[in-house]
Amino acid sequence: MNTDIDLSDVQGNILRGYRFPDVRHYALSVTDVAGGKQLLTALVDGHGDLYPLATAEEWSDDKPDACVNLAITAPGLTALGVPDDMLKQFPASFRAGAAQQAVDSAASSDFGRNGVGLGDIGESAPVNWVVGGPSNPEIHLLVSIWSDETSAPARDRIEAALLAVCAANGVKERSRHTGHTFANNHVHFGFRDGVSQPQVAGRPGNRIADMQPDVPTGDFLLGKGYRNSYGGNFIEGIPGELAGNGTYAVFRILEQDVQAFDALIERTGRRFGIDPELVAAKLVGRWRSGESLAMRPNEPRLFAPARLPDGQPNLAPDKVDMSKPFTPVDEAELNEFDYAPTYDHPMQYDDADGLRCPLGAHMRRLNPRGGTAAGIQHNHRIIRRGVPYGPEHRPGDPDDREERGLLGIFICGDIANQFEFLQMMWANDDVGTPGVLGTRDPIIGWQPPEGGTFRLPTGDNRGDVVISDLPRLVTTRGALYCFMPGIAGVKWLAGR
Ligand code: HEM
């Protein structure tokens, strides 16, 4: 099994997060094969102020002030001249694309059993999307510029250079999507995000403390002799020169209803006599600080208690020092846990009943770790590179009717087995073990019009507190299934 990765061939945001606070994604259409290839050449080599694609190589000197990445849809491969018989070697989900998979998965009983599929129905249906839907222009490329616009603005000049190359080569900008991270990497709803990521075998950088084993390289990178969790390689029949060191990226624009989240935790807290902050933590599986309920079931420790001395919820970053970086000791606290004893950690507390972290909590459903979800052990990990969009909204702020949410990038070597499995089965399917039976993911799941259900075991004489008026909190506003080639693959596509 090969875990020796040629980092100069792997696009940079796959194996590590850049930790840039700003991102802008450009959805582009190629109108002419030769022009598309010219753009790829400019992206590989750099062109004036357009930086060459960032790779996974360690930064030898200072961190650059920006990084550029490229992802390509299935129609994009065709627009760049990839012949049909080669395209057919790519997996069916990728070729069908996000919108078609949304429709097919909801219509087919092969995907889950409740007519929801990926969950992109109703308001979230592709017909309502701003990108990637049937009423939007066909998108071929997604170019992303990651930067820090506050301390080292770089985007304007890179953008101008990118758009000039596009204009000179018949590549049209169809939409742009701008995100900005809030202090200490917290996202709308007020939680620190990007805390847990799979540790990919062979990736550079320090290994952070985590009770989970490393994930095989082949779950995230194609070809090159890597092995995936099933002992094979997701590249299958795709030529290695195109797909080696490539992977897939699912781009999703997920609108978040922050008012509805705040109202939900307040009214649930009032109704059942539970601190709303504990309700919030139970829905996600971590406290806002990022601490897992599996380790700190009663109150968070890193920042401050959930309530200030005046009784007000201790949520707002101006009251809690959310900008304070975690020390390495703090970081070690965040992922060194499991929900069940495992072979490697036989003494681990067994939270089989979800008394600490409910079985239905967002992060437990989507990564049950050593426990199980719906009786299944997991090998469905994804790398998440999401950044919030829209203005920050703090609890108690009046409803400003602004749209806000997450520009999500979900990276995996197999869209069907990783992203779609999570979205269809663990987030949106209502069959499963007793703790999740009849429920869907409280954060990202579709919920029935009468309100969804969430079980919060208390372990006292109240038994399970059952929340039965869960609104749908996240609505899909757009999506693209993309392939992220390695650098050699981009060159190959450019005809070099
Ligand atoms: C607006 C939408 C979303 C929000 C607000 C959100 C929020 C969060 C938060 C706060 C965490 C805990 C922090 C962490 O462990 O890094 C988390 C973890 C996670 N989320 Fe989401 N998420 C969203 C969408 C999604 C989607 C669409 C997926 C996949 C289909 C997903 C999969 C995961 C996974 C796998 C974890 C890590 C669990 C672990 O490794 O323990 N999330 N999410």
Coordinates of C-alpha atoms and ligand atoms in Angstrom, one line a residue:
M1 CA 0.0 0.0 0.0
N2 CA 1.5 3.4 -1.0
T3 CA 1.2 6.2 1.4
D4 CA 4.1 8.1 -0.1
I5 CA 2.4 11.2 -1.5
D6 CA 4.1 13.5 -4.1
L7 CA 2.9 16.7 -2.5
S8 CA 3.8 18.8 -5.4
D9 CA 1.2 17.0 -7.5
V10 CA -1.7 17.4 -5.0
Q11 CA -3.8 20.5 -4.9
G12 CA -3.2 22.3 -1.6
N13 CA -6.6 22.4 0.1
I14 CA -7.1 18.6 0.0
L15 CA -4.8 17.4 2.7
R16 CA -4.6 20.6 4.8
G17 CA -6.7 23.7 5.5
Y18 CA -5.0 26.9 4.5
R19 CA -6.5 28.7 7.5
F20 CA -7.2 31.8 5.3
P21 CA -10.3 33.7 6.5
D22 CA -11.6 34.6 3.0
V23 CA -12.6 32.7 0.0
R24 CA -14.2 33.5 -3.3
H25 CA -15.4 30.7 -5.7
Y26 CA -15.9 31.6 -9.4
A27 CA -18.3 29.4 -11.3
L28 CA -17.1 29.5 -14.9
S29 CA -18.2 28.1 -18.3
V30 CA -15.8 27.2 -21.1
T31 CA -17.1 28.1 -24.6
D32 CA -14.2 26.7 -26.6
V33 CA -11.9 23.8 -26.0
A34 CA -8.7 25.6 -26.9
G35 CA -9.6 28.6 -24.7
G36 CA -10.4 26.3 -21.8
K37 CA -7.0 24.7 -22.2
Q38 CA -5.3 28.1 -22.2
L39 CA -6.9 28.9 -18.9
L40 CA -5.7 25.7 -17.4
T41 CA -2.2 26.5 -18.6
A42 CA -2.4 29.9 -16.9
L43 CA -3.6 28.2 -13.7
V44 CA -0.7 25.7 -13.7
D45 CA 2.1 28.1 -14.6
G46 CA 0.7 31.3 -13.2
H47 CA 0.1 34.3 -15.4
G48 CA 0.9 37.8 -14.2
D49 CA -0.9 38.3 -11.0
L50 CA -2.7 35.0 -11.3
Y51 CA -0.9 32.6 -8.9
P52 CA -0.2 29.1 -10.0
L53 CA -2.4 26.4 -8.4
A54 CA -1.4 25.9 -4.8
T55 CA -0.1 22.4 -4.0
A56 CA 0.2 20.4 -0.8
E57 CA 3.9 21.1 -0.5
E58 CA 5.0 22.6 2.8
W59 CA 5.6 26.3 2.7
S60 CA 9.4 26.7 3.0
D61 CA 9.4 30.5 3.8
D62 CA 6.5 32.6 4.6
K63 CA 2.9 31.5 4.0
P64 CA 1.8 33.0 0.6
D65 CA -0.8 35.7 0.8
A66 CA -3.3 33.7 -1.3
C67 CA -3.9 30.3 -2.8
V68 CA -5.7 29.3 -5.9
N69 CA -7.5 26.0 -6.6
L70 CA -9.4 24.4 -9.5
A71 CA -12.2 21.9 -9.6
I72 CA -14.0 20.7 -12.8
T73 CA -17.5 19.3 -13.3
A74 CA -18.3 16.4 -15.6
P75 CA -19.6 18.7 -18.4
G76 CA -16.4 20.7 -17.8
L77 CA -14.3 17.6 -18.7
T78 CA -16.3 17.3 -21.9
A79 CA -15.9 21.0 -22.6
L80 CA -12.1 20.6 -22.2
G81 CA -12.1 17.8 -24.8
V82 CA -12.2 14.7 -22.7
P83 CA -13.7 12.0 -25.0
D84 CA -16.9 10.3 -24.0
D85 CA -15.4 6.9 -23.6
M86 CA -13.0 8.3 -21.0
L87 CA -15.6 10.3 -19.2
K88 CA -17.7 7.1 -18.9
Q89 CA -14.9 5.7 -16.7
F90 CA -15.8 8.3 -14.0
P91 CA -18.3 7.2 -11.4
A92 CA -22.0 7.6 -12.2
S93 CA -22.8 10.0 -9.4
F94 CA -20.1 12.5 -10.6
R95 CA -21.2 12.2 -14.2
A96 CA -24.9 12.7 -13.3
G97 CA -24.0 15.8 -11.2
A98 CA -25.5 17.3 -8.0
A99 CA -28.9 18.4 -9.5
Q100 CA -29.6 15.1 -11.2
Q101 CA -28.6 13.1 -8.2
A102 CA -30.8 15.2 -6.0
V103 CA -33.8 14.5 -8.2
D104 CA -33.0 10.8 -8.8
S105 CA -32.2 10.0 -5.2
A106 CA -35.5 11.5 -4.0
A107 CA -37.5 9.5 -6.7
S108 CA -35.8 6.2 -6.3
S109 CA -36.3 3.7 -3.5
D110 CA -32.7 2.5 -4.0
F111 CA -31.6 5.6 -2.1
G112 CA -33.0 5.5 1.4
R113 CA -36.6 4.7 2.0
N114 CA -38.3 7.9 2.7
G115 CA -38.5 9.8 -0.6
V116 CA -36.0 12.4 0.6
G117 CA -32.8 11.1 -1.0
L118 CA -30.1 13.7 -0.6
G119 CA -32.6 16.0 1.0
D120 CA -32.7 18.5 -1.9
I121 CA -36.5 18.7 -2.1
G122 CA -39.0 21.4 -1.5
E123 CA -37.2 24.8 -1.1
S124 CA -33.9 23.0 -1.5
A125 CA -34.8 21.5 -4.9
P126 CA -32.4 22.1 -7.8
V127 CA -35.0 24.3 -9.6
N128 CA -34.5 26.9 -6.9
W129 CA -30.7 26.8 -6.9
V130 CA -28.6 29.8 -7.8
V131 CA -25.8 27.6 -9.3
G132 CA -25.8 24.0 -10.6
G133 CA -29.6 23.8 -11.1
P134 CA -31.6 23.2 -14.3
S135 CA -32.4 26.9 -14.6
N136 CA -28.7 28.0 -14.2
P137 CA -26.0 28.0 -16.9
E138 CA -24.0 24.9 -17.2
I139 CA -20.9 25.2 -15.0
H140 CA -17.6 23.7 -16.1
L141 CA -15.0 25.1 -13.7
L142 CA -14.9 26.2 -10.1
V143 CA -11.8 28.4 -9.4
S144 CA -11.3 29.4 -5.8
I145 CA -9.1 32.1 -4.4
W146 CA -8.3 31.8 -0.7
S147 CA -6.8 34.9 1.0
D148 CA -6.8 37.1 4.0
E149 CA -8.5 40.3 2.9
T150 CA -8.1 42.0 6.3
S151 CA -4.4 41.7 6.9
A152 CA -2.9 41.1 3.4
P153 CA -5.5 41.9 0.7
A154 CA -4.5 40.0 -2.5
R155 CA -7.8 38.9 -4.0
D156 CA -8.5 42.0 -6.2
R157 CA -5.4 41.7 -8.3
I158 CA -5.6 37.9 -8.6
E159 CA -9.2 38.2 -9.5
A160 CA -8.4 40.8 -12.2
A161 CA -5.7 38.6 -13.7
L162 CA -8.0 35.5 -13.6
L163 CA -10.9 37.3 -15.2
A164 CA -8.6 38.8 -17.9
V165 CA -7.4 35.3 -18.9
C166 CA -11.0 34.1 -18.9
A167 CA -12.1 37.0 -21.1
A168 CA -9.2 36.4 -23.5
N169 CA -10.1 32.7 -23.9
G170 CA -13.9 32.7 -24.1
V171 CA -14.4 31.5 -20.5
K172 CA -17.5 33.1 -19.0
E173 CA -18.0 33.9 -15.3
R174 CA -21.5 32.8 -14.4
S175 CA -21.5 33.5 -10.6
R176 CA -19.2 34.2 -7.7
H177 CA -19.6 33.1 -4.1
T178 CA -17.8 34.9 -1.4
G179 CA -17.2 33.6 2.1
H180 CA -15.6 35.0 5.2
T181 CA -14.6 33.1 8.4
F182 CA -15.6 34.5 11.8
A183 CA -13.3 34.7 14.8
N184 CA -11.9 31.4 16.0
N185 CA -13.4 29.6 13.0
H186 CA -16.9 29.6 14.2
V187 CA -19.8 29.4 11.7
H188 CA -23.4 30.6 11.7
F189 CA -25.4 29.0 14.6
G190 CA -22.3 30.0 16.6
F191 CA -20.1 26.9 16.8
R192 CA -16.5 26.4 16.2
D193 CA -16.1 24.4 13.0
G194 CA -13.4 22.5 11.2
V195 CA -12.4 20.8 14.5
S196 CA -12.4 17.2 13.3
Q197 CA -11.0 16.2 10.0
P198 CA -9.8 12.8 8.9
Q199 CA -6.1 12.2 9.4
V200 CA -5.1 10.9 6.0
A201 CA -2.3 8.3 6.0
G202 CA 0.8 9.9 4.6
R203 CA -0.3 13.5 4.8
P204 CA 2.3 16.1 5.9
G205 CA 2.1 18.0 9.2
N206 CA 1.7 17.1 12.8
R207 CA -0.7 14.4 13.8
I208 CA -3.3 15.9 16.2
A209 CA -4.5 13.8 19.1
D210 CA -7.5 11.7 17.9
M211 CA -8.7 8.3 19.0
Q212 CA -9.7 7.5 15.5
P213 CA -7.2 5.6 13.3
D214 CA -5.7 7.3 10.2
V215 CA -7.9 7.0 7.1
P216 CA -6.3 5.2 4.1
T217 CA -4.8 7.5 1.6
G218 CA -7.0 6.0 -1.1
D219 CA -10.2 7.3 0.5
F220 CA -9.1 10.7 -0.6
L221 CA -6.6 10.5 -3.4
L222 CA -7.0 8.5 -6.6
G223 CA -4.4 6.3 -8.4
K224 CA -0.7 6.1 -7.5
G225 CA -1.1 2.8 -5.9
Y226 CA -3.0 4.2 -2.9
R227 CA -5.4 1.8 -1.2
N228 CA -8.9 2.8 0.0
S229 CA -10.9 1.4 2.9
Y230 CA -12.1 -1.5 0.7
G231 CA -8.6 -2.6 -0.4
G232 CA -9.1 -1.1 -3.9
N233 CA -8.6 2.2 -5.6
F234 CA -11.4 4.6 -6.6
I235 CA -9.6 5.4 -9.9
E236 CA -10.8 2.2 -11.4
G237 CA -10.7 2.6 -15.2
I238 CA -9.8 6.4 -15.4
P239 CA -6.4 6.9 -16.9
G240 CA -3.8 7.6 -14.3
E241 CA -2.3 10.6 -16.1
L242 CA -5.7 12.4 -15.8
A243 CA -6.8 11.3 -12.3
G244 CA -3.6 10.4 -10.4
N245 CA -3.5 12.4 -7.1
G246 CA -6.9 13.8 -8.0
T247 CA -10.1 13.6 -5.8
Y248 CA -13.7 14.8 -5.8
A249 CA -15.1 18.0 -4.3
V250 CA -18.8 18.6 -3.6
F251 CA -19.5 22.3 -3.6
R252 CA -22.7 23.2 -1.7
I253 CA -24.3 26.5 -0.8
L254 CA -26.2 25.9 2.4
E255 CA -28.4 28.7 3.7
Q256 CA -28.8 28.7 7.5
D257 CA -31.8 29.9 9.4
V258 CA -30.1 31.4 12.4
Q259 CA -33.3 32.9 13.8
A260 CA -35.0 29.5 13.7
F261 CA -32.0 27.8 15.4
D262 CA -32.0 30.4 18.2
A263 CA -35.8 30.2 18.7
L264 CA -35.5 26.4 18.7
I265 CA -33.0 26.2 21.5
E266 CA -34.8 28.9 23.6
R267 CA -38.2 27.3 23.4
T268 CA -36.9 23.8 24.0
G269 CA -34.9 25.0 26.9
R270 CA -38.0 26.7 28.4
R271 CA -40.3 23.8 27.7
F272 CA -38.1 21.1 29.3
G273 CA -36.2 23.2 31.8
I274 CA -32.8 22.7 30.1
D275 CA -30.2 25.4 29.5
P276 CA -30.6 26.4 25.9
E277 CA -26.9 26.2 25.5
L278 CA -27.0 22.5 26.5
V279 CA -29.8 22.0 23.9
A280 CA -27.6 23.6 21.3
A281 CA -24.7 21.4 22.2
K282 CA -26.9 18.3 22.1
L283 CA -28.1 19.1 18.6
V284 CA -24.5 19.5 17.3
G285 CA -22.5 17.1 19.5
R286 CA -20.0 19.8 20.6
W287 CA -20.3 23.0 22.7
R288 CA -19.8 26.2 20.8
S289 CA -16.2 26.2 21.9
G290 CA -15.6 22.9 20.0
E291 CA -15.4 20.7 23.0
S292 CA -17.1 17.4 22.5
L293 CA -20.1 16.4 24.7
A294 CA -18.5 12.9 24.9
M295 CA -15.7 14.5 27.0
R296 CA -17.5 17.4 28.6
P297 CA -21.1 16.3 29.0
N298 CA -22.1 18.9 31.6
E299 CA -20.4 22.2 30.6
P300 CA -17.6 23.4 28.4
R301 CA -14.3 24.2 30.0
L302 CA -12.0 25.9 27.5
F303 CA -13.6 29.3 27.3
A304 CA -16.2 29.9 29.9
P305 CA -19.4 28.5 31.3
A306 CA -22.5 28.6 29.2
R307 CA -24.0 31.4 31.3
L308 CA -22.4 34.7 32.4
P309 CA -22.7 35.8 36.0
D310 CA -25.6 38.1 35.0
G311 CA -27.5 35.0 33.7
Q312 CA -27.1 36.0 30.0
P313 CA -26.1 33.3 27.6
N314 CA -22.4 33.4 27.1
L315 CA -22.4 33.3 23.4
A316 CA -21.2 36.4 21.8
P317 CA -17.6 36.6 20.7
D318 CA -17.3 40.0 22.4
K319 CA -18.2 38.4 25.7
V320 CA -16.2 35.2 25.2
D321 CA -12.7 35.5 23.8
M322 CA -13.4 33.4 20.8
S323 CA -10.4 35.0 19.0
K324 CA -8.0 33.5 21.5
P325 CA -6.1 30.7 19.7
F326 CA -6.2 27.3 21.3
T327 CA -3.0 26.2 22.9
P328 CA -1.7 22.8 21.9
V329 CA -3.1 21.4 25.1
D330 CA -6.5 22.7 24.3
E331 CA -6.4 21.2 20.8
A332 CA -5.5 17.9 22.3
E333 CA -8.8 18.0 24.1
L334 CA -11.0 18.4 21.1
N335 CA -10.7 15.1 19.2
E336 CA -9.3 12.7 21.8
F337 CA -12.6 10.9 22.4
D338 CA -14.9 8.3 21.2
Y339 CA -18.5 7.2 21.8
A340 CA -17.7 3.6 22.6
P341 CA -14.8 1.4 23.7
T342 CA -12.8 0.2 20.8
Y343 CA -10.0 -2.3 20.3
D344 CA -7.4 0.4 20.7
H345 CA -9.2 2.2 23.5
P346 CA -11.0 -0.5 25.5
M347 CA -11.4 1.7 28.6
Q348 CA -13.3 4.4 26.8
Y349 CA -16.7 5.3 28.3
D350 CA -19.5 3.6 26.5
D351 CA -22.1 6.2 25.5
A352 CA -24.3 3.7 23.8
D353 CA -27.5 5.3 25.0
G354 CA -26.4 8.8 24.0
L355 CA -26.6 10.1 27.5
R356 CA -23.6 12.3 26.9
C357 CA -23.9 12.9 23.1
P358 CA -27.2 12.0 21.6
L359 CA -27.0 9.4 18.9
G360 CA -28.9 11.8 16.6
A361 CA -26.5 14.8 17.2
H362 CA -25.2 16.2 13.9
M363 CA -21.5 15.2 14.3
R364 CA -22.3 11.8 15.8
R365 CA -24.7 10.9 13.0
L366 CA -22.2 11.9 10.4
N367 CA -19.2 10.3 12.1
P368 CA -20.2 7.7 14.7
R369 CA -16.5 7.0 15.3
G370 CA -16.1 3.7 17.3
G371 CA -19.9 3.6 17.8
T372 CA -22.3 2.7 15.1
A373 CA -25.1 4.6 13.3
A374 CA -28.0 2.5 12.0
G375 CA -25.9 -0.5 13.0
I376 CA -23.2 0.3 10.5
Q377 CA -19.5 0.8 11.2
H378 CA -18.1 3.8 9.4
N379 CA -15.7 4.2 6.5
H380 CA -17.5 7.2 5.1
R381 CA -15.2 10.0 6.1
I382 CA -15.1 13.4 4.3
I383 CA -12.7 16.4 4.5
R384 CA -14.7 19.6 5.1
R385 CA -13.5 23.0 3.9
G386 CA -16.6 25.1 4.6
V387 CA -16.5 28.9 5.1
P388 CA -19.5 31.0 6.1
Y389 CA -21.1 33.5 3.8
G390 CA -23.4 36.5 4.7
P391 CA -23.1 38.8 7.7
E392 CA -22.5 37.4 11.1
H393 CA -25.7 37.2 13.2
R394 CA -25.4 37.0 17.0
P395 CA -28.0 35.5 19.3
G396 CA -30.5 38.3 20.2
D397 CA -29.8 40.3 17.1
P398 CA -33.0 41.4 15.3
D399 CA -34.0 39.6 12.2
D400 CA -32.2 41.4 9.4
R401 CA -33.6 39.2 6.6
E402 CA -30.1 38.8 5.1
E403 CA -29.2 35.5 3.6
R404 CA -26.4 33.7 5.4
G405 CA -25.0 30.2 5.5
L406 CA -22.0 28.0 4.6
L407 CA -20.1 27.7 1.3
G408 CA -19.3 24.0 1.8
I409 CA -16.6 22.0 0.1
F410 CA -16.8 18.3 0.9
I411 CA -13.8 16.4 -0.4
C412 CA -13.8 12.6 -0.9
G413 CA -12.4 9.9 -3.2
D414 CA -15.9 8.6 -3.9
I415 CA -18.9 10.8 -3.9
A416 CA -21.4 8.0 -3.6
N417 CA -19.7 6.2 -0.8
Q418 CA -18.7 9.2 1.2
F419 CA -20.6 12.5 0.6
E420 CA -23.8 10.9 -0.7
F421 CA -23.8 8.2 1.9
L422 CA -23.6 10.7 4.7
Q423 CA -26.2 13.0 3.2
M424 CA -28.7 10.3 2.2
M425 CA -28.4 7.7 4.8
W426 CA -27.0 9.2 8.0
A427 CA -28.5 12.7 7.6
N428 CA -31.8 12.2 5.8
D429 CA -32.8 8.6 6.3
D430 CA -35.2 8.0 9.2
V431 CA -34.5 4.3 9.7
G432 CA -31.9 3.1 12.2
T433 CA -31.1 2.3 15.7
P434 CA -33.6 3.2 18.5
G435 CA -31.9 6.5 19.3
V436 CA -32.3 7.8 15.8
L437 CA -35.4 5.9 14.6
G438 CA -37.9 8.3 13.0
T439 CA -35.5 11.3 13.0
R440 CA -33.1 13.1 10.7
D441 CA -30.0 15.2 11.3
P442 CA -31.2 18.2 13.3
I443 CA -28.8 20.6 11.7
I444 CA -28.6 19.6 8.0
G445 CA -31.5 17.2 7.6
W446 CA -34.8 17.6 5.7
Q447 CA -37.6 17.8 8.2
P448 CA -41.3 17.0 7.6
P449 CA -43.7 20.0 7.5
E450 CA -45.2 19.1 10.9
G451 CA -41.7 19.3 12.4
G452 CA -39.0 16.8 12.8
T453 CA -38.0 14.8 15.9
F454 CA -34.9 14.8 18.0
R455 CA -34.3 12.6 21.1
L456 CA -32.3 13.9 23.9
P457 CA -31.8 11.3 26.6
T458 CA -31.5 12.8 30.1
G459 CA -30.7 9.7 32.2
D460 CA -33.1 11.0 34.9
N461 CA -36.8 10.4 35.5
R462 CA -37.6 12.6 32.5
G463 CA -36.3 9.8 30.3
D464 CA -35.9 10.9 26.7
V465 CA -36.8 14.5 26.1
V466 CA -38.4 14.4 22.7
I467 CA -38.3 17.5 20.6
S468 CA -40.9 17.2 17.9
D469 CA -41.0 20.6 16.3
L470 CA -37.7 20.7 14.6
P471 CA -37.8 23.1 11.6
R472 CA -35.6 22.6 8.6
L473 CA -32.6 24.7 9.5
V474 CA -30.4 24.4 6.4
T475 CA -31.6 24.9 2.8
T476 CA -29.6 24.0 -0.2
R477 CA -29.1 27.0 -2.6
G478 CA -26.8 25.4 -5.1
A479 CA -24.4 22.5 -5.6
L480 CA -21.8 21.2 -8.0
Y481 CA -20.1 17.8 -8.1
C482 CA -16.5 18.4 -9.2
F483 CA -13.3 16.6 -9.9
M484 CA -10.1 18.1 -8.5
P485 CA -7.2 16.9 -10.6
G486 CA -3.6 16.6 -9.5
I487 CA -1.3 19.1 -11.1
A488 CA -0.1 16.5 -13.7
G489 CA -3.8 15.9 -14.5
V490 CA -4.4 19.7 -15.1
K491 CA -1.4 19.7 -17.4
W492 CA -2.7 16.7 -19.2
L493 CA -6.1 18.3 -19.7
A494 CA -4.3 21.5 -20.9
G495 CA -2.7 19.3 -23.6
R496 CA 0.9 19.5 -22.3
Ligands
HEM1 C1 -24.7 24.6 7.2 C2 -24.4 23.4 7.3 C3 -23.5 22.8 8.4 C4 -23.2 23.3 9.6 C5 -23.6 24.6 10.3 C6 -22.3 22.3 10.2 C7 -21.7 22.4 11.5 C8 -20.9 21.5 12.0 C9 -20.2 21.7 13.3 C10 -20.3 22.9 14.2 C11 -19.4 20.6 13.5 C12 -18.6 20.3 14.7 C13 -17.2 20.8 14.5 C14 -16.2 19.8 14.0 O1 -16.2 18.6 14.4 O2 -15.4 20.2 13.1 C15 -19.6 19.7 12.4 C16 -19.0 18.5 12.2 C17 -19.2 17.7 11.1 N1 -20.0 17.9 10.1 FE1 -21.2 19.5 9.7 N2 -22.2 21.2 9.4 C18 -22.9 21.5 8.2 C19 -23.0 20.7 7.1 C20 -22.5 19.5 7.0 C21 -22.7 18.6 5.8 C22 -23.5 18.9 4.6 C23 -22.0 17.4 6.1 C24 -21.9 16.2 5.2 C25 -22.8 15.7 4.5 C26 -21.4 17.6 7.4 C27 -20.6 16.7 8.0 C28 -19.9 16.8 9.2 C29 -18.9 15.9 9.7 C30 -18.5 14.6 9.1 C31 -18.5 16.4 10.9 C32 -17.4 15.9 11.8 C33 -17.8 14.8 12.7 C34 -16.6 14.2 13.4 O3 -15.6 13.9 12.7 O4 -16.7 13.9 14.6 N3 -21.7 18.8 7.9 N4 -20.5 20.3 11.5

